[in-house]
Amino acid sequence: MASVASQVVLHPVTTQSLKVLSTTIGRDKLYRGIQYFARFFAWLLLSRGYKIQAARWDALKSHLALGRKLLRLGKFMENAQAVLKALNAPGDTGERITAIGRQLGYFGYLSLDNIAWANAIKFYNLAPSTAQKINKRIMQFWFTGILFSLAHGLLKAGRLANEVKKLQNQTWAEKSLEAERDLKLQNLQVAREAVRYQFIMDVLDVWIPATNVGLVNLNDGVLGIFGLITSLMALRQQWLAAGGKK
């Protein structure tokens, strides 16, 4: 038994899992996945008439959402830094503008999210109408940030596709130059995969704030599935990073 326990505790999967969960973002993505699964499952139970069981999962969803707000305290400063870096960064003007718009959207979202958390734990009391306005504004900022992220992804994907096409059409007489071209193509393909991956996540996530601000009307079952998928995709990125892969 001791040998089996040692194999489980010291297994590489266990070690890598601990690396993921030792980071704030790793824990956040795990909690987010459970939160959105709970949202979906509560909707499913409620739609079938299991009100008591649904209330249990709905409570789990609400508490995880509140707990994740604590993990995001001060995170808006990362977006503020990203805005300043994007302002001075070289490169395509459209990509820079959309990158700035994305970071400003997330900056507004996370800044107000901190205020919403303080109100939720009754550290700072807001009038119900004010709290409602702030929560709506949070969703509007989140929605705006994702829209800019989608636009950024499209622009960057187009630029990378053009660079790949340009390199593929070039011919090299020397093998060393051809090897250099192949390396550049490989790096471009990796970058394109990363852009596509983020684009898929944004396409799924955008429906959550869009529903909360009243632009569309998707039910909690659909939004729960979308949130669960993007949470698992983000958690996969953290898993690969912990394993030394990208």
Coordinates of C-alpha atoms in Angstrom, one line a residue:
M1 CA 0.0 0.0 0.0
A2 CA 2.8 2.4 0.9
S3 CA 4.4 1.7 -2.5
V4 CA 1.2 2.4 -4.4
A5 CA 0.6 5.6 -2.4
S6 CA 4.1 6.8 -3.2
Q7 CA 3.6 6.1 -6.9
V8 CA 0.4 8.2 -6.8
V9 CA 1.8 11.1 -4.8
L10 CA 5.1 11.2 -6.7
H11 CA 3.6 10.6 -10.1
P12 CA 4.6 13.2 -12.8
V13 CA 0.9 13.9 -13.4
T14 CA 0.5 14.8 -9.7
T15 CA 3.6 16.9 -9.8
Q16 CA 2.4 18.8 -12.8
S17 CA -1.1 19.3 -11.3
L18 CA 0.5 20.8 -8.2
K19 CA 2.5 23.2 -10.4
V20 CA -0.7 24.3 -12.2
L21 CA -2.6 24.8 -8.9
S22 CA 0.3 26.6 -7.3
T23 CA -0.4 29.5 -9.6
T24 CA -3.3 32.0 -9.1
I25 CA -4.3 31.7 -12.8
G26 CA -4.2 27.9 -12.6
R27 CA -6.6 27.8 -9.6
D28 CA -8.8 30.5 -11.2
K29 CA -9.3 28.4 -14.4
L30 CA -10.1 25.3 -12.4
Y31 CA -12.6 27.2 -10.2
R32 CA -14.0 28.8 -13.3
G33 CA -14.6 25.4 -14.9
I34 CA -16.4 24.1 -11.9
Q35 CA -18.4 27.3 -11.7
Y36 CA -19.7 27.1 -15.2
F37 CA -20.3 23.4 -14.9
A38 CA -22.4 24.1 -11.8
R39 CA -24.2 26.8 -13.9
F40 CA -25.1 24.3 -16.6
F41 CA -26.0 21.5 -14.1
A42 CA -28.2 23.8 -12.0
W43 CA -30.1 24.8 -15.2
L44 CA -30.4 21.1 -16.2
L45 CA -31.8 20.1 -12.8
L46 CA -34.2 23.0 -12.6
S47 CA -35.5 22.4 -16.1
R48 CA -36.4 18.9 -15.0
G49 CA -38.1 20.0 -11.8
Y50 CA -35.3 19.2 -9.3
K51 CA -35.5 22.5 -7.4
I52 CA -33.7 21.5 -4.2
Q53 CA -30.8 19.9 -6.0
A54 CA -30.6 22.8 -8.4
A55 CA -30.4 25.2 -5.5
R56 CA -27.3 23.4 -4.2
W57 CA -25.4 23.7 -7.5
D58 CA -26.6 27.3 -8.0
A59 CA -25.1 28.1 -4.5
L60 CA -21.8 26.5 -5.5
K61 CA -21.8 28.6 -8.7
S62 CA -22.4 31.8 -6.8
H63 CA -19.7 31.1 -4.1
L64 CA -17.1 30.2 -6.7
A65 CA -17.9 33.3 -8.7
L66 CA -17.4 35.4 -5.5
G67 CA -14.2 33.6 -4.6
R68 CA -12.8 34.2 -8.1
K69 CA -13.3 37.9 -7.6
L70 CA -10.9 37.8 -4.7
L71 CA -8.3 36.1 -6.9
R72 CA -8.7 39.0 -9.4
L73 CA -8.0 41.8 -6.9
G74 CA -5.5 44.3 -8.3
K75 CA -5.3 42.4 -11.6
F76 CA -6.4 45.5 -13.5
M77 CA -2.9 46.9 -13.1
E78 CA -1.6 44.2 -15.4
N79 CA -4.0 45.5 -18.1
A80 CA -2.8 49.1 -17.3
Q81 CA 0.8 48.0 -17.9
A82 CA -0.2 46.2 -21.1
V83 CA -1.9 49.4 -22.4
L84 CA 1.3 51.4 -21.9
K85 CA 3.4 48.7 -23.5
A86 CA 1.1 48.5 -26.5
L87 CA 1.2 52.3 -27.0
N88 CA 5.0 52.2 -27.6
A89 CA 5.1 48.8 -29.3
P90 CA 6.2 48.6 -33.0
G91 CA 4.1 46.8 -35.5
D92 CA 0.8 46.9 -37.4
T93 CA -1.3 50.0 -36.4
G94 CA -4.6 48.0 -36.4
E95 CA -3.2 45.3 -34.2
R96 CA -1.9 47.9 -31.7
I97 CA -5.2 49.8 -31.6
T98 CA -7.2 46.6 -31.0
A99 CA -4.7 45.4 -28.4
I100 CA -5.1 48.7 -26.6
G101 CA -8.9 48.5 -26.8
R102 CA -8.9 45.0 -25.5
Q103 CA -6.7 45.9 -22.5
L104 CA -8.8 49.0 -21.7
G105 CA -11.9 46.9 -21.8
Y106 CA -10.4 44.4 -19.4
F107 CA -9.0 47.2 -17.2
G108 CA -12.5 48.7 -16.8
Y109 CA -14.0 45.2 -16.2
L110 CA -11.5 44.2 -13.5
S111 CA -11.5 47.6 -11.8
L112 CA -15.3 47.6 -11.3
D113 CA -15.1 43.9 -10.5
N114 CA -13.1 44.8 -7.4
I115 CA -15.7 47.3 -6.3
A116 CA -18.4 44.7 -6.8
W117 CA -16.5 42.2 -4.7
A118 CA -16.2 44.8 -1.8
N119 CA -19.9 45.3 -2.0
A120 CA -20.7 41.6 -2.1
I121 CA -18.8 40.9 1.1
K122 CA -20.4 44.0 2.7
F123 CA -17.0 45.7 3.2
Y124 CA -18.3 48.7 1.3
N125 CA -22.1 49.0 0.9
L126 CA -23.6 50.4 -2.3
A127 CA -27.2 51.2 -2.9
P128 CA -28.9 48.3 -4.8
S129 CA -29.5 50.5 -7.8
T130 CA -25.8 51.5 -7.9
A131 CA -24.6 47.9 -7.5
Q132 CA -26.9 46.9 -10.3
K133 CA -25.5 49.6 -12.6
I134 CA -21.9 48.6 -11.7
N135 CA -22.6 44.9 -12.5
K136 CA -24.1 45.9 -15.8
R137 CA -21.1 48.1 -16.6
I138 CA -18.7 45.2 -15.7
M139 CA -20.4 43.1 -18.3
Q140 CA -20.3 45.9 -20.9
F141 CA -16.5 46.4 -20.3
W142 CA -16.0 42.6 -20.6
F143 CA -18.0 42.4 -23.8
T144 CA -16.0 45.3 -25.3
G145 CA -12.7 43.7 -24.3
I146 CA -13.7 40.5 -26.0
L147 CA -14.9 42.3 -29.2
F148 CA -11.5 44.1 -29.5
S149 CA -9.8 40.7 -28.8
L150 CA -11.7 39.1 -31.7
A151 CA -10.8 42.0 -34.0
H152 CA -7.2 41.7 -32.9
G153 CA -7.2 38.0 -33.6
L154 CA -8.6 38.5 -37.1
L155 CA -6.0 41.2 -38.0
K156 CA -3.1 39.2 -36.6
A157 CA -4.3 36.0 -38.3
G158 CA -4.4 37.9 -41.6
R159 CA -0.9 39.3 -41.2
L160 CA 0.6 35.9 -40.2
A161 CA -1.1 34.2 -43.2
N162 CA 0.4 36.8 -45.5
E163 CA 3.9 36.3 -44.0
V164 CA 3.6 32.5 -44.4
K165 CA 2.5 32.9 -48.0
K166 CA 5.4 35.3 -48.7
L167 CA 7.9 32.9 -47.3
Q168 CA 6.5 29.9 -49.1
N169 CA 6.8 31.7 -52.4
Q170 CA 10.4 32.5 -51.9
T171 CA 13.2 30.2 -53.3
W172 CA 16.6 29.9 -51.8
A173 CA 19.8 28.7 -53.5
E174 CA 21.6 27.9 -50.3
K175 CA 20.5 25.2 -47.9
S176 CA 21.4 27.3 -44.9
L177 CA 19.0 30.0 -46.0
E178 CA 16.3 27.4 -46.8
A179 CA 16.7 26.0 -43.3
E180 CA 16.3 29.5 -41.9
R181 CA 13.1 29.9 -43.9
D182 CA 11.7 26.6 -42.6
L183 CA 12.4 27.7 -39.0
K184 CA 10.6 31.0 -39.6
L185 CA 7.7 29.1 -41.2
Q186 CA 7.5 26.8 -38.1
N187 CA 7.5 29.7 -35.7
L188 CA 4.7 31.4 -37.8
Q189 CA 2.6 28.3 -37.7
V190 CA 3.0 28.1 -33.9
A191 CA 1.9 31.7 -33.7
R192 CA -1.1 31.1 -36.0
E193 CA -2.2 28.1 -33.8
A194 CA -2.1 30.3 -30.7
V195 CA -4.1 33.0 -32.4
R196 CA -6.8 30.5 -33.6
Y197 CA -6.9 29.0 -30.1
Q198 CA -7.6 32.3 -28.5
F199 CA -10.1 33.3 -31.2
I200 CA -12.1 30.1 -30.5
M201 CA -12.1 31.0 -26.7
D202 CA -13.3 34.5 -27.5
V203 CA -16.0 33.4 -29.8
L204 CA -17.5 31.2 -27.1
D205 CA -16.9 33.6 -24.2
V206 CA -18.4 36.7 -25.9
W207 CA -21.9 35.2 -25.5
I208 CA -21.7 35.4 -21.7
P209 CA -21.4 39.2 -21.3
A210 CA -23.6 39.7 -24.4
T211 CA -26.4 37.8 -22.7
N212 CA -25.9 39.7 -19.4
V213 CA -26.2 43.1 -21.0
G214 CA -29.3 42.0 -22.9
L215 CA -27.9 41.8 -26.5
V216 CA -28.9 38.1 -26.8
N217 CA -30.9 35.7 -24.7
L218 CA -29.1 32.4 -24.2
N219 CA -30.0 30.2 -21.3
D220 CA -27.8 29.2 -18.5
G221 CA -27.4 25.7 -19.9
V222 CA -25.7 27.0 -23.1
L223 CA -23.7 29.7 -21.3
G224 CA -22.5 27.1 -18.8
I225 CA -21.3 24.8 -21.5
F226 CA -19.5 27.6 -23.3
G227 CA -17.8 28.7 -20.1
L228 CA -16.8 25.2 -19.2
I229 CA -15.2 24.6 -22.6
T230 CA -13.2 27.9 -22.5
S231 CA -12.2 27.1 -18.9
L232 CA -10.8 23.7 -19.9
M233 CA -9.1 25.3 -22.9
A234 CA -7.4 27.9 -20.6
L235 CA -6.6 25.2 -18.1
R236 CA -4.9 23.2 -20.8
Q237 CA -2.7 26.1 -21.6
Q238 CA -1.6 26.3 -18.0
W239 CA -1.0 22.5 -18.0
L240 CA 1.2 22.7 -21.0
A241 CA 3.1 25.7 -19.5
A242 CA 3.7 23.8 -16.3
G243 CA 5.1 20.9 -18.3
G244 CA 7.5 23.2 -20.2
K245 CA 5.4 23.2 -23.4
K246 CA 3.5 25.9 -25.2

